[in-house]
Amino acid sequence: MTTSFGTATSTVIPSDPKIRVQSFMGLKSSHSIALTRNLRVFPVPFSTASLIRAVSTPVKPETTTTEPKRSKVEVFKEQSNFIRYPLNEEILTDTSNINEAATQLIKFHGSYQQYNRDERGTRSYSFMLRTKNPGGKVSNQLYLTMDDLADQFGIGTLRLTTRQTFQLHGVLKKNLKTVMSTIIKNMGSTLGACGDLNRNVLAPAAPLMTKEYLFAQETADNIAALLTPQSGFYYDVWVDGEKFMTSEPPEVVKARNDNSHGTNFPDSPEPIYGTQFLPRKFKIAVTVPTDNSVDILTNDIGVVVVSDENRESQGFNIYVGGGMGRTHRLETTFPRLGEPLGYVPKGDILYAIKAIVATQRDHGRRDDRKYSRMKYLISSWGIEKFRSVVEQYYGKKFEPFHELPEWEFKSYLGWHEQGDGALFCGLHVDNGRVGGKMKKTLREVIEKYNLNVRITPNQNLILCDIRSTWRRPITTVLAQTGLLHPRYVDPLNLTAMACPAFPLCPLAITEAERGIPDILKRVRAVFEKVGLKYNESVVIRITGCPNGCARPYMAELGLVGDGPNSYQIWLGGTPNQTQLARTFMNKVKVQDLEKVFEPLFYYWKRKRQPKESFGGFSTRMGFEKLRVLMDKWEGPVQAPARYNLKPFADKETYEAMDELAKVQNKSAHQLAIEVIRNFVAAQKNGKSEPVI
């Protein structure tokens, strides 16, 4: 193993953080094939040793004589001395907030500045911190630390995110350094959880000890390490440059340092990112065939393990170009699914990933951040040109994509065997919000049994490494606080997701997390009204704005905030998360949702094909026909009265009746009919209570 440190030891960084260093536009290496880029050199006001920095810009003809337009954030990055200045000064001031440049830079450190939008008058600023946990892995020590920090410095809750991380809300500026340093010193990190660089790498959260799952997790860890910033800015700001030793596999160090095809900035403290990092956020997920617990097609890069008939990993299929964010009423912005790029042998995956990142770094747009995600570069170029350019950085041709089986959504809720003699337990957490009695009980269990945990991409929590003898006491304690086996949770809740939105997210247009409990209850009431069974379900996702943090554009029914108490309705996603939804209606007020839900669910029940999902039904019927049916809607047709000889409406009632019946040597059905007959007879005789 090779040792790396939080601060670079052989880099030249000006001591004055306000000094600008020499820059050039684009990147060319003597080893790489010349690509279309613009080269500009800016004078600098000092003569000491300076760093070469990359400022990637949209591709333009070589004949241009004007300086390419850049967004304000690009300027902040360039002048920041590798994401240090002015953040390192702003966090020391007496004000409750930080300035505009620092607000952008602190994202790279894993934090967003927020204020309580429920309050009027003077803004009450605080900070949200997001951890970075590849594959959702959280050690026992880190979980207990985050639990403590939420109470001591946050709002008393932890938020599990759709990218397998924690979010800690409500941290005051004066406490930022204490909280950040505590996380770092307890095996955690927030570095790169936000900002224009690679975010948390997803992988299946289930701690299954099969070859494929272990290899997927290892690959996610290695990709995360490869793309972690190297210049030490994070540790300089939060732990005063203290070095925190981490071990990296030698293949990660070798791949990062390799510049055979012009992917790196020589002699730079950021060999992959340069001073400008990436044009926008960058998301990667790794999984195994069939397991789409990670929403693989929504990522900039999706990596799928390919194994032989003996389950030995041979290589990887790679998807590129997924992404959720868009802007209302701007049709040139859109959600997009990843598409196949090709296959690489397993020893080449880090080099292929770096080649893709370098392509986006050097060619992604930096003038308008609405179009800076890699999905827009691929949509503009087409997959063939994109593949060709990536291959120049990779130094090889991609092999043909391997055929994959159909994807399935896997929640991993409930009890399962890990494969090493231990068990794991997946817990459903509504919208990922851990607080109150649930938070206290989880801590007690995790602390008492010394459990590690994992966070799922569906905002749930997995308790790992449980001995079989612990199962019963853990189940009992969890049930007492409402953490039930999934069969006792409403199926609508099990797959639903919402972003935090109000009151702290500055981008929120309307409610999401605070609104979804009531909306799900209303959907359940509509199900009952139109005759849908309790065990039938629809994937529902709600966001307070169009940025898509809860991935609503993959839902069967997506609600996207488009105004105060108003939603855009998206239909057509699939339960296995492989098809994009489309806009069905705009500006539907929250109080009018039943006017949309009732006819849609009624006709789904009446006109669906066998086992057809709601999303599949919506797509097959077509939106025009659905709108016609909605226009004619006058309420569900009442079926003629008929005898219903089945006395049990739900499983729980049946099980309770069955226990009573066994005492009397009867069946549950016999006892139920007897109770009903006695009740009817008692009513006829003028008695007020039934005889049981």
Short mmCIF file of C-alpha atoms in Angstrom, two decimals, residues 238-539:
data_model
loop_
_atom_site.label_atom_id
_atom_site.label_comp_id
_atom_site.label_asym_id
_atom_site.label_seq_id
_atom_site.Cartn_x
_atom_site.Cartn_y
_atom_site.Cartn_z
CA TRP A 238 -10.28 22.70 8.82
CA VAL A 239 -7.39 21.09 10.74
CA ASP A 240 -4.69 23.72 10.13
CA GLY A 241 -2.79 21.58 7.67
CA GLU A 242 -2.51 18.56 9.96
CA LYS A 243 -1.64 15.47 7.98
CA PHE A 244 -4.08 12.58 8.13
CA MET A 245 -2.53 9.43 6.79
CA THR A 246 -4.64 7.20 4.57
CA SER A 247 -3.63 4.04 2.76
CA GLU A 248 -4.34 3.76 -0.94
CA PRO A 249 -3.97 0.68 -3.14
CA PRO A 250 -0.90 0.99 -5.36
CA GLU A 251 -3.06 0.67 -8.48
CA VAL A 252 -4.90 3.88 -7.50
CA VAL A 253 -1.65 5.83 -7.04
CA LYS A 254 -0.28 4.46 -10.31
CA ALA A 255 -3.42 5.37 -12.27
CA ARG A 256 -3.58 8.86 -10.77
CA ASN A 257 0.06 9.61 -11.61
CA ASP A 258 -0.02 8.13 -15.11
CA ASN A 259 0.12 10.79 -17.83
CA SER A 260 0.78 8.60 -20.84
CA HIS A 261 -2.08 10.18 -22.78
CA GLY A 262 -2.25 13.75 -21.55
CA THR A 263 -4.79 13.37 -18.78
CA ASN A 264 -2.74 15.11 -16.10
CA PHE A 265 -1.32 18.54 -15.25
CA PRO A 266 2.40 17.88 -14.67
CA ASP A 267 3.82 19.25 -11.42
CA SER A 268 0.41 20.45 -10.26
CA PRO A 269 -0.87 19.76 -6.74
CA GLU A 270 -4.09 18.73 -8.48
CA PRO A 271 -2.87 16.37 -11.24
CA ILE A 272 -6.37 15.52 -12.52
CA TYR A 273 -8.40 18.62 -11.64
CA GLY A 274 -5.95 21.52 -12.12
CA THR A 275 -7.01 24.82 -10.60
CA GLN A 276 -10.42 24.86 -12.25
CA PHE A 277 -11.57 21.38 -11.25
CA LEU A 278 -14.60 20.25 -13.34
CA PRO A 279 -17.23 22.43 -15.05
CA ARG A 280 -19.95 21.12 -12.71
CA LYS A 281 -20.77 18.29 -10.32
CA PHE A 282 -19.85 14.79 -11.43
CA LYS A 283 -21.59 11.60 -10.29
CA ILE A 284 -20.49 7.98 -10.56
CA ALA A 285 -22.17 4.72 -9.53
CA VAL A 286 -20.92 1.13 -9.54
CA THR A 287 -23.12 -1.96 -9.41
CA VAL A 288 -23.50 -5.60 -10.44
CA PRO A 289 -25.83 -7.00 -13.11
CA THR A 290 -29.57 -6.87 -12.23
CA ASP A 291 -29.02 -4.70 -9.12
CA ASN A 292 -30.35 -1.21 -9.84
CA SER A 293 -30.50 -0.05 -6.25
CA VAL A 294 -28.18 2.79 -7.35
CA ASP A 295 -30.24 4.29 -10.20
CA ILE A 296 -27.32 3.45 -12.47
CA LEU A 297 -28.58 5.34 -15.54
CA THR A 298 -28.89 8.70 -13.75
CA ASN A 299 -25.14 9.11 -13.25
CA ASP A 300 -22.46 10.82 -15.34
CA ILE A 301 -20.71 7.45 -15.32
CA GLY A 302 -22.35 4.12 -14.55
CA VAL A 303 -20.01 1.16 -14.02
CA VAL A 304 -21.31 -2.42 -14.11
CA VAL A 305 -19.22 -5.42 -13.07
CA VAL A 306 -19.07 -8.12 -15.77
CA SER A 307 -18.22 -11.64 -14.58
CA ASP A 308 -17.70 -15.04 -16.17
CA GLU A 309 -19.73 -18.17 -15.55
CA ASN A 310 -17.73 -18.81 -12.35
CA ARG A 311 -18.72 -15.37 -10.98
CA GLU A 312 -15.13 -14.17 -11.42
CA SER A 313 -15.01 -10.49 -12.37
CA GLN A 314 -13.53 -9.88 -15.81
CA GLY A 315 -14.22 -6.23 -16.55
CA PHE A 316 -16.82 -3.51 -16.68
CA ASN A 317 -19.55 -2.12 -18.89
CA ILE A 318 -19.58 1.68 -18.79
CA TYR A 319 -22.59 3.97 -19.26
CA VAL A 320 -22.11 7.73 -19.67
CA GLY A 321 -24.23 10.86 -19.83
CA GLY A 322 -26.92 10.47 -17.18
CA GLY A 323 -28.16 13.39 -15.10
CA MET A 324 -31.36 14.71 -13.55
CA GLY A 325 -31.14 18.50 -13.23
CA ARG A 326 -33.09 20.85 -15.48
CA THR A 327 -34.65 24.32 -15.46
CA HIS A 328 -38.38 25.01 -15.72
CA ARG A 329 -39.57 26.46 -19.04
CA LEU A 330 -36.15 26.03 -20.61
CA GLU A 331 -36.49 23.10 -23.00
CA THR A 332 -32.76 23.08 -23.76
CA THR A 333 -32.23 21.70 -20.25
CA PHE A 334 -33.44 18.18 -19.57
CA PRO A 335 -32.99 15.00 -17.56
CA ARG A 336 -31.10 12.32 -19.45
CA LEU A 337 -30.35 8.61 -19.13
CA GLY A 338 -26.85 7.26 -19.48
CA GLU A 339 -26.04 5.32 -22.64
CA PRO A 340 -23.50 2.57 -23.34
CA LEU A 341 -19.93 3.72 -23.97
CA GLY A 342 -18.20 0.34 -24.06
CA TYR A 343 -16.46 -2.37 -22.09
CA VAL A 344 -13.01 -2.33 -20.46
CA PRO A 345 -10.98 -5.11 -18.79
CA LYS A 346 -10.97 -4.86 -15.01
CA GLY A 347 -7.37 -3.65 -14.86
CA ASP A 348 -8.22 -0.64 -17.02
CA ILE A 349 -11.21 0.78 -15.18
CA LEU A 350 -9.35 3.57 -13.36
CA TYR A 351 -7.68 4.71 -16.58
CA ALA A 352 -11.00 4.69 -18.42
CA ILE A 353 -12.67 6.70 -15.64
CA LYS A 354 -9.85 9.24 -15.67
CA ALA A 355 -10.11 9.56 -19.46
CA ILE A 356 -13.84 10.30 -19.24
CA VAL A 357 -13.29 12.85 -16.47
CA ALA A 358 -10.51 14.55 -18.46
CA THR A 359 -12.78 14.78 -21.50
CA GLN A 360 -15.49 16.52 -19.48
CA ARG A 361 -12.87 18.70 -17.76
CA ASP A 362 -11.42 19.98 -21.02
CA HIS A 363 -14.56 20.14 -23.18
CA GLY A 364 -17.50 20.67 -20.84
CA ARG A 365 -18.99 24.15 -20.97
CA ARG A 366 -17.76 26.67 -18.43
CA ASP A 367 -19.65 29.73 -19.68
CA ASP A 368 -23.17 28.78 -18.56
CA ARG A 369 -23.56 26.43 -15.61
CA LYS A 370 -27.03 25.32 -16.74
CA TYR A 371 -25.30 23.44 -19.55
CA SER A 372 -22.10 22.36 -17.80
CA ARG A 373 -22.99 18.76 -16.94
CA MET A 374 -21.45 16.05 -19.10
CA LYS A 375 -24.88 15.01 -20.41
CA TYR A 376 -25.01 18.21 -22.47
CA LEU A 377 -21.56 17.60 -23.93
CA ILE A 378 -22.61 14.11 -25.04
CA SER A 379 -25.95 15.36 -26.34
CA SER A 380 -24.12 18.01 -28.38
CA TRP A 381 -21.37 15.77 -29.71
CA GLY A 382 -23.18 12.45 -29.99
CA ILE A 383 -21.87 9.27 -28.38
CA GLU A 384 -19.55 8.37 -31.29
CA LYS A 385 -17.55 11.60 -31.13
CA PHE A 386 -17.51 11.48 -27.35
CA ARG A 387 -16.17 7.92 -27.42
CA SER A 388 -13.51 8.90 -29.94
CA VAL A 389 -12.22 11.77 -27.79
CA VAL A 390 -12.26 9.68 -24.60
CA GLU A 391 -10.25 6.99 -26.39
CA GLN A 392 -7.51 9.55 -27.08
CA TYR A 393 -7.11 10.10 -23.34
CA TYR A 394 -7.55 6.39 -22.62
CA GLY A 395 -5.03 5.31 -25.25
CA LYS A 396 -7.16 2.37 -26.36
CA LYS A 397 -10.39 1.54 -28.12
CA PHE A 398 -13.33 0.54 -25.98
CA GLU A 399 -14.47 -3.04 -26.48
CA PRO A 400 -18.12 -3.75 -27.37
CA PHE A 401 -20.65 -3.46 -24.56
CA HIS A 402 -21.50 -6.83 -22.99
CA GLU A 403 -25.11 -7.96 -22.87
CA LEU A 404 -26.73 -7.52 -19.47
CA PRO A 405 -29.82 -9.08 -17.87
CA GLU A 406 -32.83 -6.94 -17.01
CA TRP A 407 -32.44 -4.49 -14.14
CA GLU A 408 -34.35 -4.81 -10.87
CA PHE A 409 -34.81 -2.34 -8.04
CA LYS A 410 -33.52 -3.92 -4.82
CA SER A 411 -34.32 -2.26 -1.51
CA TYR A 412 -32.60 -4.74 0.87
CA LEU A 413 -35.15 -3.97 3.57
CA GLY A 414 -35.77 -6.54 6.27
CA TRP A 415 -33.49 -9.33 7.46
CA HIS A 416 -30.94 -11.02 5.18
CA GLU A 417 -27.88 -13.23 5.42
CA GLN A 418 -24.59 -11.54 4.56
CA GLY A 419 -22.90 -14.75 3.47
CA ASP A 420 -20.32 -14.86 6.27
CA GLY A 421 -22.57 -16.20 9.02
CA ALA A 422 -23.79 -12.76 10.08
CA LEU A 423 -27.06 -10.99 9.25
CA PHE A 424 -27.94 -7.52 8.08
CA CYS A 425 -31.18 -5.63 8.62
CA GLY A 426 -32.47 -2.99 6.21
CA LEU A 427 -34.62 -0.32 7.88
CA HIS A 428 -37.06 1.94 6.08
CA VAL A 429 -36.60 5.57 7.15
CA ASP A 430 -39.24 7.93 5.75
CA ASN A 431 -37.39 10.43 3.55
CA GLY A 432 -34.14 9.57 5.31
CA ARG A 433 -34.88 11.78 8.33
CA VAL A 434 -33.47 10.24 11.53
CA GLY A 435 -34.73 12.09 14.58
CA GLY A 436 -36.62 11.89 17.84
CA LYS A 437 -37.22 8.51 19.43
CA MET A 438 -36.03 6.72 16.30
CA LYS A 439 -32.66 8.45 16.49
CA LYS A 440 -32.24 7.60 20.17
CA THR A 441 -33.16 3.94 19.66
CA LEU A 442 -30.90 3.54 16.63
CA ARG A 443 -28.00 4.92 18.59
CA GLU A 444 -28.66 2.54 21.47
CA VAL A 445 -28.73 -0.48 19.16
CA ILE A 446 -25.72 0.55 17.09
CA GLU A 447 -23.70 1.39 20.20
CA LYS A 448 -24.72 -1.67 22.25
CA TYR A 449 -23.96 -4.20 19.51
CA ASN A 450 -21.03 -2.26 18.00
CA LEU A 451 -22.63 -2.33 14.55
CA ASN A 452 -21.37 -0.74 11.36
CA VAL A 453 -24.05 0.69 9.08
CA ARG A 454 -24.64 1.51 5.44
CA ILE A 455 -26.79 4.17 3.86
CA THR A 456 -28.81 3.20 0.77
CA PRO A 457 -29.51 5.34 -2.32
CA ASN A 458 -33.18 5.19 -1.32
CA GLN A 459 -32.57 7.09 1.95
CA ASN A 460 -32.71 3.97 4.13
CA LEU A 461 -30.30 2.47 6.66
CA ILE A 462 -28.75 -1.00 6.87
CA LEU A 463 -27.45 -2.41 10.16
CA CYS A 464 -24.54 -4.76 9.40
CA ASP A 465 -22.68 -7.66 11.00
CA ILE A 466 -25.50 -8.83 13.29
CA ARG A 467 -25.18 -12.17 15.06
CA SER A 468 -28.18 -14.45 14.69
CA THR A 469 -28.73 -14.45 18.48
CA TRP A 470 -29.17 -10.66 18.39
CA ARG A 471 -31.97 -10.73 15.84
CA ARG A 472 -34.93 -11.07 18.21
CA PRO A 473 -33.90 -8.41 20.77
CA ILE A 474 -32.95 -5.96 18.02
CA THR A 475 -36.24 -6.54 16.19
CA THR A 476 -38.21 -5.95 19.38
CA VAL A 477 -36.42 -2.71 20.27
CA LEU A 478 -36.67 -1.31 16.73
CA ALA A 479 -40.39 -2.15 16.47
CA GLN A 480 -41.12 -0.24 19.64
CA THR A 481 -39.88 2.94 18.00
CA GLY A 482 -41.67 2.43 14.68
CA LEU A 483 -38.82 0.85 12.71
CA LEU A 484 -40.89 -2.07 11.48
CA HIS A 485 -40.34 -4.99 9.15
CA PRO A 486 -41.23 -3.79 5.63
CA ARG A 487 -44.35 -5.94 5.50
CA TYR A 488 -45.85 -3.64 8.13
CA VAL A 489 -45.01 -0.43 6.24
CA ASP A 490 -47.36 1.03 3.61
CA PRO A 491 -45.99 -0.11 0.21
CA LEU A 492 -46.33 3.46 -1.08
CA ASN A 493 -43.87 4.65 1.55
CA LEU A 494 -41.32 1.94 0.86
CA THR A 495 -40.30 3.33 -2.54
CA ALA A 496 -41.17 7.00 -2.07
CA MET A 497 -38.49 9.69 -1.81
CA ALA A 498 -38.41 13.43 -1.29
CA CYS A 499 -35.69 16.07 -1.07
CA PRO A 500 -35.46 18.32 2.05
CA ALA A 501 -36.75 21.47 0.26
CA PHE A 502 -38.25 23.96 2.75
CA PRO A 503 -37.27 25.44 5.11
CA LEU A 504 -33.50 25.36 4.54
CA CYS A 505 -32.84 24.65 0.86
CA PRO A 506 -32.35 27.97 -0.97
CA LEU A 507 -33.52 26.46 -4.27
CA ALA A 508 -36.87 25.13 -3.07
CA ILE A 509 -40.01 26.46 -4.77
CA THR A 510 -42.47 24.42 -2.74
CA GLU A 511 -42.63 21.64 -0.13
CA ALA A 512 -41.18 18.16 -0.58
CA GLU A 513 -40.08 16.34 2.60
CA ARG A 514 -42.60 18.15 4.79
CA GLY A 515 -45.36 17.64 2.23
CA ILE A 516 -44.90 14.04 1.18
CA PRO A 517 -46.44 12.33 4.26
CA ASP A 518 -49.80 13.97 3.60
CA ILE A 519 -49.57 13.40 -0.15
CA LEU A 520 -48.90 9.69 0.34
CA LYS A 521 -51.91 9.41 2.66
CA ARG A 522 -54.03 11.10 0.01
CA VAL A 523 -52.75 8.71 -2.66
CA ARG A 524 -53.63 5.78 -0.39
CA ALA A 525 -57.17 7.20 0.05
CA VAL A 526 -57.50 7.48 -3.74
CA PHE A 527 -56.34 3.86 -4.09
CA GLU A 528 -59.11 2.78 -1.74
CA LYS A 529 -61.68 4.93 -3.50
CA VAL A 530 -60.97 3.48 -6.94
CA GLY A 531 -60.59 -0.10 -5.69
CA LEU A 532 -56.85 -0.68 -5.85
CA LYS A 533 -55.50 -3.23 -3.39
CA TYR A 534 -53.35 -2.32 -0.41
CA ASN A 535 -50.34 -4.29 -1.68
CA GLU A 536 -50.30 -2.45 -5.00
CA SER A 537 -47.88 0.41 -5.24
CA VAL A 538 -46.46 3.19 -7.39
CA VAL A 539 -42.98 4.73 -7.22
#
